[in-house]
XYZ file of C-alpha atoms in Angstrom:
765
model
C 0.000 0.000 0.000
C 1.482 3.363 -0.957
C 1.534 6.403 1.252
C -1.678 7.715 2.713
C -2.940 11.003 4.067
C -5.516 10.802 6.835
C -7.900 13.731 6.766
C -10.537 12.922 9.378
C -11.299 15.640 11.884
C -12.713 13.609 14.754
C -10.878 13.632 18.136
C -9.967 9.950 18.337
C -6.854 7.850 18.794
C -5.830 7.544 15.180
C -3.553 9.122 12.642
C -5.666 12.098 11.637
C -4.980 15.489 10.196
C -5.925 17.651 7.270
C -2.609 17.645 5.462
C -0.074 15.245 6.979
C 0.620 12.176 4.833
C 0.893 8.757 6.432
C 3.559 7.084 4.334
C 2.586 3.441 4.389
C 5.025 2.568 1.596
C 7.781 4.406 3.431
C 11.043 2.763 4.452
C 10.255 3.116 8.152
C 7.327 2.810 10.525
C 6.539 3.772 14.091
C 3.997 1.991 16.282
C 2.732 4.186 19.114
C 1.373 2.749 22.356
C -0.272 5.377 24.590
C -0.702 5.141 28.352
C -3.571 6.575 30.395
C -3.854 10.368 30.447
C -3.431 11.948 33.863
C -3.647 15.543 35.054
C -1.720 17.830 37.384
C -2.127 21.403 38.568
C 0.572 23.903 37.560
C 0.275 27.569 38.567
C -3.462 27.210 38.923
C -3.913 25.589 35.480
C -4.624 21.960 34.629
C -1.881 20.241 32.622
C -2.337 16.905 30.844
C 0.354 14.219 30.805
C 0.644 11.006 28.831
C 3.314 8.379 28.377
C 4.000 7.326 24.776
C 6.027 4.272 23.764
C 7.267 4.529 20.164
C 8.569 1.369 18.456
C 10.610 2.289 15.374
C 11.202 -0.158 12.501
C 13.459 0.182 9.463
C 12.063 -1.469 6.305
C 14.932 -0.366 4.056
C 17.589 -2.747 2.750
C 20.390 -0.931 4.592
C 21.040 -0.171 8.274
C 20.383 3.214 9.866
C 23.336 3.786 12.207
C 23.382 6.054 15.221
C 23.094 8.896 15.659
C 19.663 9.214 14.084
C 17.118 11.918 14.817
C 13.352 11.947 14.991
C 10.444 14.386 15.164
C 6.998 13.507 16.511
C 4.106 15.874 15.760
C 0.396 15.856 16.519
C -2.832 17.653 15.748
C -3.097 21.267 16.919
C -2.066 22.710 19.351
C 0.671 20.117 19.725
C 2.712 19.268 22.803
C 3.866 21.823 25.365
C 6.678 19.884 27.004
C 8.504 16.616 27.559
C 9.042 15.549 31.150
C 11.004 12.316 30.646
C 12.861 10.627 27.794
C 13.937 7.006 27.428
C 16.545 5.685 24.927
C 17.218 9.058 23.336
C 18.945 12.339 24.139
C 18.665 16.026 23.289
C 14.911 15.987 23.862
C 13.014 19.213 23.189
C 9.665 20.605 22.049
C 9.546 23.253 19.317
C 6.238 24.675 18.079
C 4.387 21.669 19.482
C 6.705 19.077 17.877
C 8.862 16.711 19.952
C 12.358 15.883 18.696
C 15.378 13.986 19.902
C 18.435 11.956 18.906
C 19.256 8.272 19.428
C 22.982 7.933 20.140
C 23.615 4.611 21.929
C 25.164 1.958 19.683
C 22.451 -0.634 20.445
C 19.880 1.751 18.928
C 21.132 1.085 15.370
C 18.161 0.159 13.177
C 18.904 -3.021 11.224
C 17.552 -3.480 7.660
C 14.334 -5.221 6.581
C 12.728 -4.971 10.022
C 15.367 -7.261 11.519
C 15.030 -5.441 14.850
C 12.925 -2.744 16.441
C 13.928 0.079 18.741
C 11.641 1.489 21.410
C 11.896 5.039 22.683
C 9.773 6.355 25.524
C 8.360 9.800 26.179
C 6.328 11.408 28.960
C 4.600 14.251 27.147
C 2.851 17.348 28.456
C -0.016 19.228 26.827
C -1.851 22.429 27.714
C -5.105 21.521 25.995
C -8.655 20.399 26.730
C -7.939 17.049 25.019
C -4.575 15.362 24.705
C -3.105 15.814 21.205
C -3.139 12.729 18.959
C 0.245 11.692 17.441
C 0.046 11.982 13.674
C 3.443 12.178 12.021
C 6.894 10.768 12.727
C 10.074 11.614 10.841
C 13.288 9.615 11.012
C 16.314 11.571 9.764
C 13.794 13.896 8.068
C 12.144 10.989 6.206
C 8.442 10.451 6.900
C 7.493 7.092 8.403
C 4.134 5.373 8.488
C 2.410 5.946 11.826
C 0.202 3.408 13.593
C -1.476 4.098 16.935
C -1.927 0.716 18.596
C -5.205 -0.167 20.344
C -4.816 -0.469 24.089
C -6.369 -3.940 24.331
C -6.901 -6.292 21.396
C -8.796 -9.424 22.492
C -7.287 -12.758 21.417
C -8.994 -14.480 18.512
C -11.954 -16.736 19.193
C -10.798 -20.349 19.461
C -12.069 -21.896 16.232
C -10.731 -25.221 14.981
C -10.796 -25.743 11.232
C -12.465 -28.924 9.954
C -10.176 -31.553 8.474
C -9.873 -31.804 4.694
C -11.973 -34.976 4.767
C -14.835 -32.937 6.235
C -14.675 -30.203 3.628
C -17.480 -29.420 1.248
C -17.274 -27.039 -1.683
C -20.895 -26.520 -2.582
C -22.082 -26.468 -6.145
C -22.822 -22.887 -7.018
C -20.879 -21.450 -4.086
C -17.793 -19.303 -4.407
C -15.077 -19.749 -6.987
C -12.686 -22.120 -8.619
C -10.026 -21.707 -11.301
C -9.427 -23.531 -14.549
C -6.512 -23.184 -16.961
C -5.543 -19.756 -15.707
C -9.079 -18.364 -15.508
C -11.223 -17.505 -12.482
C -14.612 -19.249 -12.514
C -17.650 -18.071 -10.569
C -19.280 -21.321 -9.489
C -22.709 -19.680 -9.324
C -22.839 -19.093 -13.055
C -20.143 -21.522 -14.122
C -18.679 -18.716 -16.233
C -15.159 -17.222 -16.234
C -14.985 -13.747 -14.704
C -12.602 -10.798 -14.637
C -12.166 -8.899 -11.384
C -12.126 -5.165 -12.048
C -11.624 -3.601 -8.693
C -10.132 -0.901 -6.540
C -8.429 -0.750 -3.143
C -10.181 1.092 -0.325
C -8.396 1.615 2.964
C -9.750 2.689 6.336
C -10.229 -0.579 8.199
C -6.441 -0.688 8.425
C -5.644 2.828 9.714
C -7.848 3.153 12.835
C -10.784 4.762 10.990
C -12.767 1.554 11.790
C -14.551 1.871 8.443
C -13.780 2.535 4.809
C -12.172 5.968 4.760
C -13.564 9.237 3.409
C -17.169 9.190 4.590
C -16.295 12.326 6.557
C -15.324 14.290 3.433
C -17.360 16.809 1.471
C -20.899 17.788 2.368
C -23.187 15.699 0.136
C -24.231 12.082 -0.262
C -21.696 11.756 -3.103
C -18.933 11.346 -0.521
C -20.680 10.852 2.821
C -23.173 8.068 2.115
C -21.614 4.621 1.732
C -24.492 3.261 -0.355
C -24.291 6.226 -2.759
C -20.528 5.824 -3.067
C -21.023 2.106 -3.704
C -23.564 2.864 -6.431
C -21.016 5.233 -8.001
C -18.348 2.536 -7.929
C -20.685 0.045 -9.556
C -21.794 2.567 -12.199
C -18.154 3.217 -13.093
C -17.881 -0.459 -14.008
C -16.157 -1.901 -10.948
C -17.237 -5.323 -9.726
C -14.693 -5.883 -6.943
C -13.173 -4.134 -3.938
C -10.059 -4.903 -1.883
C -10.582 -3.901 1.748
C -7.297 -3.220 3.531
C -7.552 -4.631 7.030
C -5.773 -4.379 10.355
C -6.702 -7.053 12.889
C -5.642 -4.653 15.649
C -8.133 -2.084 14.349
C -11.022 -4.395 13.472
C -10.828 -6.454 16.663
C -9.303 -3.914 19.052
C -10.846 -0.475 18.440
C -14.374 0.723 19.172
C -16.285 1.823 16.072
C -16.044 5.528 15.302
C -19.260 7.322 14.380
C -19.758 7.583 10.621
C -23.134 9.346 10.496
C -23.061 12.989 9.387
C -25.442 15.552 8.040
C -25.382 15.668 4.263
C -27.190 17.193 1.335
C -28.996 14.990 -1.166
C -28.119 15.020 -4.858
C -30.661 15.394 -7.657
C -30.764 12.722 -10.390
C -29.578 15.207 -13.008
C -26.650 16.326 -10.845
C -25.776 12.705 -10.120
C -25.721 11.840 -13.816
C -23.527 14.851 -14.549
C -21.175 13.803 -11.746
C -20.981 10.268 -13.154
C -20.411 11.165 -16.802
C -16.964 11.570 -18.317
C -17.154 14.981 -20.054
C -14.985 13.674 -22.904
C -17.191 10.629 -23.614
C -20.674 10.664 -25.168
C -23.401 8.694 -23.381
C -24.489 5.628 -25.362
C -28.088 5.580 -26.496
C -30.331 4.025 -23.865
C -27.633 3.933 -21.189
C -28.869 4.477 -17.637
C -27.183 4.485 -14.246
C -27.967 1.180 -12.521
C -29.494 1.119 -9.056
C -28.059 -0.972 -6.252
C -29.779 -4.297 -5.655
C -30.009 -3.419 -1.968
C -29.785 -0.102 -0.136
C -29.843 -0.029 3.672
C -32.554 2.069 5.358
C -31.336 5.628 5.960
C -32.489 8.820 7.671
C -33.279 11.802 5.472
C -30.549 14.422 5.697
C -28.177 12.039 7.524
C -25.636 9.959 5.665
C -24.300 6.510 6.645
C -26.191 6.398 9.957
C -26.769 2.669 9.362
C -23.039 2.183 9.978
C -23.479 3.291 13.591
C -25.819 0.422 14.475
C -22.956 -1.816 15.576
C -21.306 -2.176 18.968
C -17.984 -3.414 17.608
C -15.759 -2.595 14.665
C -15.795 -6.267 13.660
C -19.600 -6.237 13.328
C -19.372 -3.115 11.158
C -16.594 -4.747 9.098
C -18.813 -7.752 8.401
C -21.739 -5.448 7.526
C -19.648 -3.600 4.937
C -18.500 -6.911 3.447
C -22.114 -8.081 3.305
C -23.298 -4.815 1.716
C -20.720 -5.063 -1.051
C -21.446 -8.763 -1.635
C -25.202 -8.236 -1.528
C -24.797 -5.729 -4.340
C -22.804 -8.121 -6.480
C -19.240 -7.053 -5.663
C -16.440 -9.534 -5.152
C -14.651 -8.641 -1.902
C -10.941 -9.175 -1.262
C -9.930 -9.118 2.413
C -6.293 -8.238 2.991
C -4.180 -8.104 6.157
C -1.904 -5.044 6.001
C 1.366 -6.270 7.526
C 3.105 -2.915 7.248
C 0.470 -1.235 9.446
C -0.600 -4.305 11.431
C 2.296 -6.495 12.622
C -0.001 -8.985 14.396
C 1.863 -11.854 12.759
C 5.166 -10.603 14.186
C 4.020 -9.351 17.590
C 1.452 -12.024 18.497
C 2.733 -14.970 16.479
C 1.438 -17.217 13.731
C -1.189 -19.022 15.833
C -2.926 -15.776 16.830
C -2.688 -14.458 13.263
C -4.306 -17.634 11.919
C -6.910 -17.382 14.675
C -8.067 -13.957 13.487
C -8.315 -15.275 9.933
C -10.390 -18.245 11.149
C -12.690 -15.864 12.995
C -13.256 -13.776 9.856
C -13.716 -16.877 7.682
C -16.299 -18.335 10.064
C -18.315 -15.113 10.010
C -18.150 -15.036 6.203
C -19.272 -18.681 5.998
C -22.404 -17.781 7.988
C -23.285 -14.898 5.634
C -25.466 -16.023 2.716
C -24.102 -13.306 0.421
C -20.473 -12.964 1.480
C -19.845 -16.705 1.326
C -20.172 -16.508 -2.469
C -18.030 -13.427 -2.956
C -15.074 -13.284 -0.549
C -11.419 -13.675 -1.529
C -8.608 -13.970 1.043
C -5.374 -11.999 0.485
C -3.484 -13.347 3.470
C -0.561 -10.979 4.001
C 0.180 -7.673 2.319
C 3.706 -7.177 0.951
C 5.532 -9.662 3.200
C 8.950 -8.412 2.109
C 8.237 -5.080 3.832
C 9.015 -6.961 7.046
C 11.917 -8.972 5.649
C 9.772 -12.097 5.162
C 11.193 -14.296 2.405
C 9.673 -17.327 0.733
C 12.050 -19.408 2.885
C 12.163 -19.093 6.693
C 14.965 -17.135 8.339
C 16.262 -17.041 11.892
C 13.863 -14.229 12.830
C 10.961 -14.545 10.368
C 8.608 -17.331 9.254
C 8.850 -18.536 5.666
C 6.202 -16.897 3.479
C 5.656 -20.095 1.475
C 4.901 -22.238 4.517
C 2.885 -19.389 6.046
C 0.524 -19.197 3.063
C 0.110 -22.972 3.046
C -0.746 -22.852 6.762
C -3.284 -20.091 6.103
C -5.002 -22.117 3.399
C -4.884 -25.237 5.593
C -6.777 -23.244 8.243
C -9.263 -21.301 6.108
C -10.039 -23.608 3.167
C -11.990 -26.117 5.303
C -14.159 -23.225 6.552
C -14.478 -21.463 3.162
C -13.801 -24.070 0.470
C -15.287 -21.789 -2.190
C -12.994 -18.839 -1.440
C -10.062 -17.828 -3.606
C -6.661 -17.135 -2.080
C -4.581 -14.271 -3.469
C -0.854 -14.937 -3.099
C 1.533 -11.980 -3.292
C 5.199 -12.130 -4.204
C 8.185 -11.557 -1.963
C 11.865 -10.672 -1.735
C 13.083 -10.701 -5.328
C 14.040 -7.040 -5.547
C 17.767 -7.068 -6.162
C 19.150 -4.712 -8.755
C 17.965 -6.048 -12.088
C 16.127 -8.984 -10.509
C 12.517 -9.602 -11.582
C 10.742 -7.630 -8.820
C 10.990 -3.879 -8.335
C 8.696 -3.291 -5.342
C 7.158 -5.049 -2.363
C 4.503 -7.641 -3.150
C 6.188 -8.734 -6.378
C 8.588 -11.644 -6.873
C 7.399 -15.116 -8.004
C 10.319 -16.199 -10.215
C 11.030 -19.904 -9.784
C 12.485 -20.880 -13.136
C 16.145 -22.024 -12.806
C 17.089 -20.232 -16.023
C 15.797 -16.954 -14.551
C 17.199 -17.334 -11.045
C 20.621 -18.221 -12.456
C 20.816 -14.742 -14.007
C 21.172 -13.246 -10.515
C 23.771 -15.425 -8.757
C 24.942 -12.752 -6.312
C 21.536 -11.494 -5.229
C 20.421 -14.412 -3.109
C 16.831 -13.801 -4.160
C 14.163 -15.946 -2.575
C 12.822 -18.940 -4.519
C 9.133 -19.906 -4.102
C 9.491 -23.120 -6.121
C 10.487 -25.701 -3.498
C 8.844 -24.036 -0.488
C 5.506 -22.992 -1.960
C 4.644 -24.072 -5.481
C 5.864 -27.675 -5.185
C 3.963 -28.527 -1.976
C 0.928 -26.578 -3.234
C 0.531 -29.008 -6.142
C -0.590 -31.816 -3.816
C -3.162 -29.825 -1.813
C -6.967 -29.864 -2.234
C -6.998 -26.066 -2.583
C -4.648 -25.810 -5.577
C -7.510 -24.657 -7.805
C -8.369 -21.850 -5.356
C -5.029 -20.016 -5.725
C -4.596 -16.791 -7.708
C -1.252 -15.040 -8.203
C -1.588 -11.394 -7.116
C 1.520 -9.229 -7.627
C 1.775 -5.522 -6.869
C 3.148 -3.371 -9.684
C 4.179 0.258 -9.255
C 5.962 2.831 -11.352
C 9.238 4.653 -10.708
C 7.570 7.280 -8.485
C 7.068 4.550 -5.872
C 9.612 1.854 -6.756
C 12.302 4.559 -6.956
C 13.943 2.902 -9.935
C 13.686 3.407 -13.679
C 15.572 0.191 -14.409
C 13.531 -2.237 -16.516
C 10.569 0.141 -16.188
C 9.524 0.541 -19.824
C 9.171 -1.315 -23.101
C 10.626 -4.739 -23.694
C 12.752 -4.593 -20.547
C 9.616 -4.063 -18.442
C 7.724 -6.820 -20.229
C 10.552 -9.304 -19.792
C 10.879 -8.476 -16.097
C 7.142 -8.922 -15.490
C 7.025 -12.248 -17.341
C 10.061 -13.504 -15.447
C 8.481 -12.550 -12.139
C 4.846 -13.660 -12.537
C 3.605 -13.597 -16.144
C 4.885 -17.097 -16.900
C 2.510 -18.526 -14.297
C -0.650 -17.895 -16.378
C 0.806 -19.578 -19.457
C 3.495 -22.130 -18.590
C 2.546 -22.365 -14.932
C 4.380 -24.490 -12.400
C 4.429 -28.280 -12.386
C 1.761 -28.411 -15.048
C -0.697 -26.145 -13.217
C -1.549 -22.775 -14.771
C -2.575 -19.991 -12.372
C -4.829 -16.975 -12.906
C -3.222 -13.591 -12.237
C -4.909 -10.561 -10.656
C -2.847 -7.408 -10.148
C -3.550 -6.654 -6.477
C -2.205 -3.090 -6.418
C -1.152 -0.644 -9.108
C -1.664 3.084 -9.279
C -0.135 6.482 -9.964
C -0.857 10.194 -10.056
C 0.218 10.162 -13.752
C 2.243 13.247 -12.785
C 5.753 12.044 -13.664
C 6.837 11.208 -17.207
C 8.515 7.975 -16.086
C 5.228 6.775 -14.568
C 3.262 7.766 -17.660
C 5.598 5.736 -19.866
C 5.635 2.751 -17.535
C 1.839 2.601 -17.134
C 1.277 2.902 -20.883
C 3.559 -0.092 -21.384
C 1.994 -1.933 -18.444
C -1.403 -1.682 -20.174
C 0.113 -3.224 -23.293
C 1.559 -5.994 -21.150
C -1.723 -6.758 -19.416
C -3.513 -6.875 -22.789
C -0.497 -8.619 -24.358
C -0.895 -6.354 -27.344
C 1.413 -3.745 -28.817
C 0.135 -0.735 -30.750
C 0.421 -2.707 -34.001
C -1.679 -5.551 -32.589
C 1.170 -8.013 -32.125
C 1.787 -9.626 -28.697
C 4.394 -8.054 -26.426
C 5.823 -11.539 -25.813
C 4.895 -15.211 -25.978
C 5.683 -15.798 -22.299
C 2.315 -14.850 -20.776
C -1.405 -14.592 -21.499
C -3.477 -11.418 -21.082
C -4.213 -10.346 -17.496
C -7.813 -9.180 -17.150
C -8.199 -8.901 -13.352
C -6.872 -5.922 -11.429
C -7.344 -3.679 -8.375
C -6.411 -0.002 -8.774
C -4.784 1.782 -5.851
C -6.844 3.461 -4.563
C -10.368 4.809 -4.266
C -9.081 7.050 -1.464
C -8.365 10.673 -2.294
C -5.899 10.633 0.640
C -3.559 8.101 -0.952
C -0.339 10.090 -0.743
C 1.722 8.277 -3.402
C -0.984 7.703 -6.009
C -3.918 9.972 -5.307
C -7.384 8.485 -5.594
C -10.067 7.711 -8.124
C -11.809 10.681 -6.513
C -10.233 14.061 -5.867
C -9.125 15.606 -2.589
C -10.275 17.301 -0.440
C -14.001 16.558 -0.842
C -13.942 13.108 -2.505
C -16.886 14.203 -4.686
C -15.325 14.549 -8.132
C -13.961 11.708 -10.260
C -10.450 11.552 -11.723
C -11.466 10.723 -15.279
C -7.896 10.234 -16.507
C -7.663 7.130 -14.332
C -11.068 5.794 -15.345
C -10.109 6.226 -19.004
C -6.873 4.323 -18.395
C -8.780 1.465 -16.753
C -11.235 1.405 -19.663
C -8.302 0.332 -21.825
C -8.015 -2.692 -19.517
C -11.692 -3.623 -19.726
C -13.525 -1.365 -17.285
C -16.968 -0.471 -18.705
C -18.650 2.560 -17.076
C -22.419 2.895 -17.348
C -22.319 5.494 -20.106
C -20.705 3.011 -22.506
C -23.995 1.115 -22.599
C -22.355 -2.183 -21.674
C -24.140 -4.297 -19.028
C -22.944 -3.923 -15.412
C -20.219 -6.327 -14.351
C -21.618 -6.834 -10.847
C -24.178 -9.538 -10.320
C -26.146 -10.649 -7.287
C -26.534 -14.147 -8.653
C -25.379 -16.755 -6.198
C -26.825 -15.173 -3.082
C -29.265 -17.427 -1.326
C -32.951 -16.638 -1.685
C -33.808 -14.543 1.404
C -36.447 -17.045 2.548
C -33.942 -19.888 2.418
C -31.739 -20.484 5.492
C -28.034 -19.876 4.834
C -26.290 -22.945 3.426
C -23.341 -23.826 5.696
C -19.921 -23.790 4.073
C -18.504 -26.518 6.308
C -19.863 -29.357 8.413
C -22.259 -27.738 10.878
C -20.389 -24.411 11.162
C -21.157 -21.994 13.997
C -23.734 -19.362 13.149
C -21.458 -16.605 14.414
C -17.793 -16.314 15.341
C -18.561 -16.664 19.035
C -21.012 -19.565 18.937
C -19.986 -23.170 19.335
C -20.425 -25.909 16.739
C -23.938 -27.059 16.018
C -25.123 -30.241 17.710
C -24.858 -33.394 15.612
C -28.030 -34.657 13.970
C -30.079 -37.178 15.950
C -31.525 -40.076 13.926
C -35.301 -40.190 13.883
C -38.084 -41.696 11.846
C -38.168 -40.333 8.269
C -41.327 -38.693 7.016
C -43.685 -40.534 4.648
C -42.579 -41.026 1.019
C -42.565 -37.908 -1.114
C -45.668 -37.746 -3.241
C -44.008 -35.454 -5.782
C -40.659 -35.709 -7.545
C -37.324 -34.133 -6.686
C -34.365 -33.077 -8.769
C -30.708 -33.255 -7.760
C -27.447 -31.654 -8.914
C -24.128 -33.202 -7.918
C -20.603 -31.850 -8.082
C -17.255 -32.570 -6.508
C -14.228 -30.497 -5.533
C -10.530 -30.948 -6.175
C -9.390 -34.560 -5.906
C -6.662 -35.546 -3.462
C -4.850 -38.833 -2.929
C -5.190 -41.023 0.167
C -3.658 -44.475 -0.375
C -5.430 -45.881 2.694
C -8.962 -44.879 1.679
C -9.111 -44.007 -2.021
C -6.681 -44.018 -3.487
C -8.553 -40.955 -4.835
C -10.741 -38.848 -2.521
C -13.012 -35.855 -2.936
C -15.901 -33.992 -1.320
C -19.198 -34.543 -3.163
C -21.898 -31.868 -2.884
C -25.599 -32.481 -3.578
C -28.295 -29.850 -4.098
C -31.760 -31.436 -3.879
C -34.878 -29.511 -4.875
C -38.540 -30.341 -4.338
C -40.311 -29.618 -7.628
C -43.689 -30.831 -6.471
C -46.555 -29.035 -4.760
C -46.207 -30.346 -1.193
C -43.688 -29.523 1.498
C -41.477 -32.426 2.580
C -40.890 -32.040 6.336
C -37.927 -33.389 8.231
C -36.852 -36.014 8.910
C -36.481 -37.504 5.441
C -34.220 -40.309 4.228
C -31.465 -40.145 1.660
C -29.997 -43.044 -0.339
C -26.951 -42.632 -2.567
C -26.169 -45.328 -5.109
C -22.790 -45.867 -6.781
C -20.721 -48.919 -7.638
C -17.614 -46.825 -8.331
C -16.888 -45.847 -4.715
C -14.434 -47.624 -2.448
C -15.894 -45.984 0.669
C -18.093 -43.112 1.857
C -17.300 -41.155 5.007
C -17.854 -37.802 6.714
C -21.335 -36.521 5.903
C -22.647 -33.021 6.594
C -26.199 -31.735 6.931
C -27.361 -35.389 7.138
C -26.296 -38.442 9.179
C -25.172 -41.752 7.710
C -27.213 -44.537 9.336
C -26.246 -47.388 6.994
C -22.682 -47.353 5.700
C -21.522 -47.980 2.163
C -21.961 -51.654 1.203
C -20.463 -51.566 -2.267
C -23.632 -50.238 -3.850
C -25.438 -47.760 -1.561
C -25.066 -45.587 1.505
C -28.104 -44.176 3.295
C -29.005 -41.865 6.125
C -31.363 -39.216 7.402
C -31.690 -35.414 7.214
C -33.463 -33.967 10.242
C -32.289 -30.404 10.827
C -35.294 -28.051 10.655
C -33.988 -25.876 7.858
C -33.632 -28.958 5.607
C -37.415 -29.239 5.203
C -37.975 -29.042 1.443
C -40.662 -26.555 0.507
C -42.115 -26.761 -2.983
C -40.697 -24.194 -5.297
C -39.775 -25.511 -8.692
C -36.550 -26.082 -10.507
C -33.642 -23.954 -9.357
C -35.344 -22.674 -6.186
C -35.259 -23.655 -2.520
C -32.689 -26.397 -2.943
C -31.040 -27.907 0.140
C -27.386 -28.801 0.241
C -25.833 -31.974 1.642
C -22.493 -33.616 1.142
C -20.058 -36.383 1.900
C -16.485 -37.477 1.277
C -16.069 -40.467 -1.054
C -13.178 -42.612 -2.183
C -12.742 -44.134 -5.629
C -10.205 -46.188 -7.524
C -10.321 -43.592 -10.306
C -10.049 -39.829 -10.111
C -13.133 -38.999 -12.208
C -15.884 -41.386 -11.004
C -17.436 -39.472 -8.125
C -20.885 -38.495 -9.427
C -23.301 -41.115 -7.985
C -25.482 -43.322 -10.172
C -28.693 -42.203 -8.465
C -30.099 -40.291 -5.486
C -33.329 -41.229 -3.699
C -35.300 -39.265 -1.124
C -37.772 -41.265 0.994
C -37.241 -44.165 -1.447
C -38.290 -41.997 -4.412
C -35.579 -41.643 -7.046
C -34.759 -38.013 -7.959
C -34.287 -36.758 -11.487
C -30.961 -35.234 -12.477
C -31.005 -31.477 -12.880
């Protein structure tokens, strides 16, 4: 994530100001931990005091030796004094800003976050409210600033089901095939055309910017979402800090705002350089939350925790057809480093469980496990002080896939930025080909082949993985080497492009650019982004391919929606967030974005969400209904209801096949969707019989209980949970989902011969 400016004006513990940038892609960061404020009387006046612990980290590839200096500033009126200093000298306050110098040898800042240095301050303020720290400079270079919550609760203890218990429901979530992303709901390949939106990662406890401007164009989340959809976007990447989402109370988002007339809204949403296609209209959202006239986003204040609001925002996007990428921002949320891998995985399990219980989000969510791991010196291989990124991502998918088997997993690159090496910025770096790695013998660049790609090939979630590099221009990467033309194209194909054509070990991966963006202010960026578009389309100006090493890349996430993105600017303008940067929209149109005025159909779809009257279909065996609830009780066998008087139809599918020599040798999870197409309701309990002569065994059922095991021909059982009562509804409606794990001597013979309900054979859908 590039640098960010926080412009909120509320008096809260966050990085807020009207002008100060928060450089998230900076080469240093400071994490501030505040103590309780206390008061004292001085000459008849009340003075506020607060202890601040500042942990400084160096992300750069070189050490920062002592002496190094720092400046800490806040919102107005600033600090009035410093009473005590720890681990630094020459402390002073000038015009409200605290400064000092670290001189002791042990305070040297090692490269790539190899160590961290803590300095302590007891600050004084002559103000009604204690000033909030907002900016930190190290040797006059701005660092990213994160104010840590005072008490982040540990993650809820959720144990992931085993792979044998996993179901991937027909019509739920995603899969991939030959380098393309498939939406299981429609069965069609899709392109993700999205944007990044931060706020849940920087203590705002919501998507940022709803405080800007004065009208619904910027202050009402639903109106902003409608704008994003009308511009042609069908996906959003929500930058997330576990410390913020789980540790901070939700900040109020409701504000007075003026409404916008339809004619003004159309003018706002129309590129002045582009004619409106005949018959084109601005689409409405499928769902808009109830709102109060004259008040914007008040529905966001209905939640007692930031996590509940986070899940509401995810649901609102998904309910309106958006695909939602959830990302953990390592460079502003070091939970993985400070609390350890188990806690980090625990927070991901908690989010995944909540998503699995949401009938809309379960079909739309994508997990981007760790943002730009190389910002913290995390390589593909483990080191003495850091976990290996390859093993870490495999552990994440081991934990989350059984809860969300339909989710995609975005994998970023790491630690291949070395001179002319394939990567040029954090979040890039996937080169595994020996002929490429051998070109950089002195770099010691990290190799994902043996530690990630090779073990990935034998997992059940291989088809859920998408390669998601970050690609930035010289204004952010700070290098013009291999940043244009054929040199750029070769570098990109060496790093990640080869994976959507040649692949690894015979498997071809889809690619979605997770971050890319620019102000288009510098000539070097303009040149690079023009050539990047050619690369993504794999088409030069004359129509010929830029190379034969990769296929076109049609999925992307622009950085960022936020007008306060310091390195790139936003898709909307600062300071009011209520005017669109058409130059960027026009650039993205070259890559496939289709705004409403082009007359092309919207790329968002609400297909795949459960019918509101239908109970949510669990994504795992009896999952909890909320992150804090325990697992559902197992089904109790009881007498099935009388035979169905009307017919049923059934659709069957199975997930990725894995090998288990003791049970298969081939195993998979089989999912059934059974629909009552008659005129009478079939109450629970009802019996289920599955017939197949191809199986070697059947085990692990969900949403029904096996009462008579597989005998070489059939396996039977009973469904008795209340929500499995089959109401009449007709083909394609009100289907119930059940599943089981089966073994077979062949890898393709998993669809059963027949399915019977209450001894009545169902038709195939």
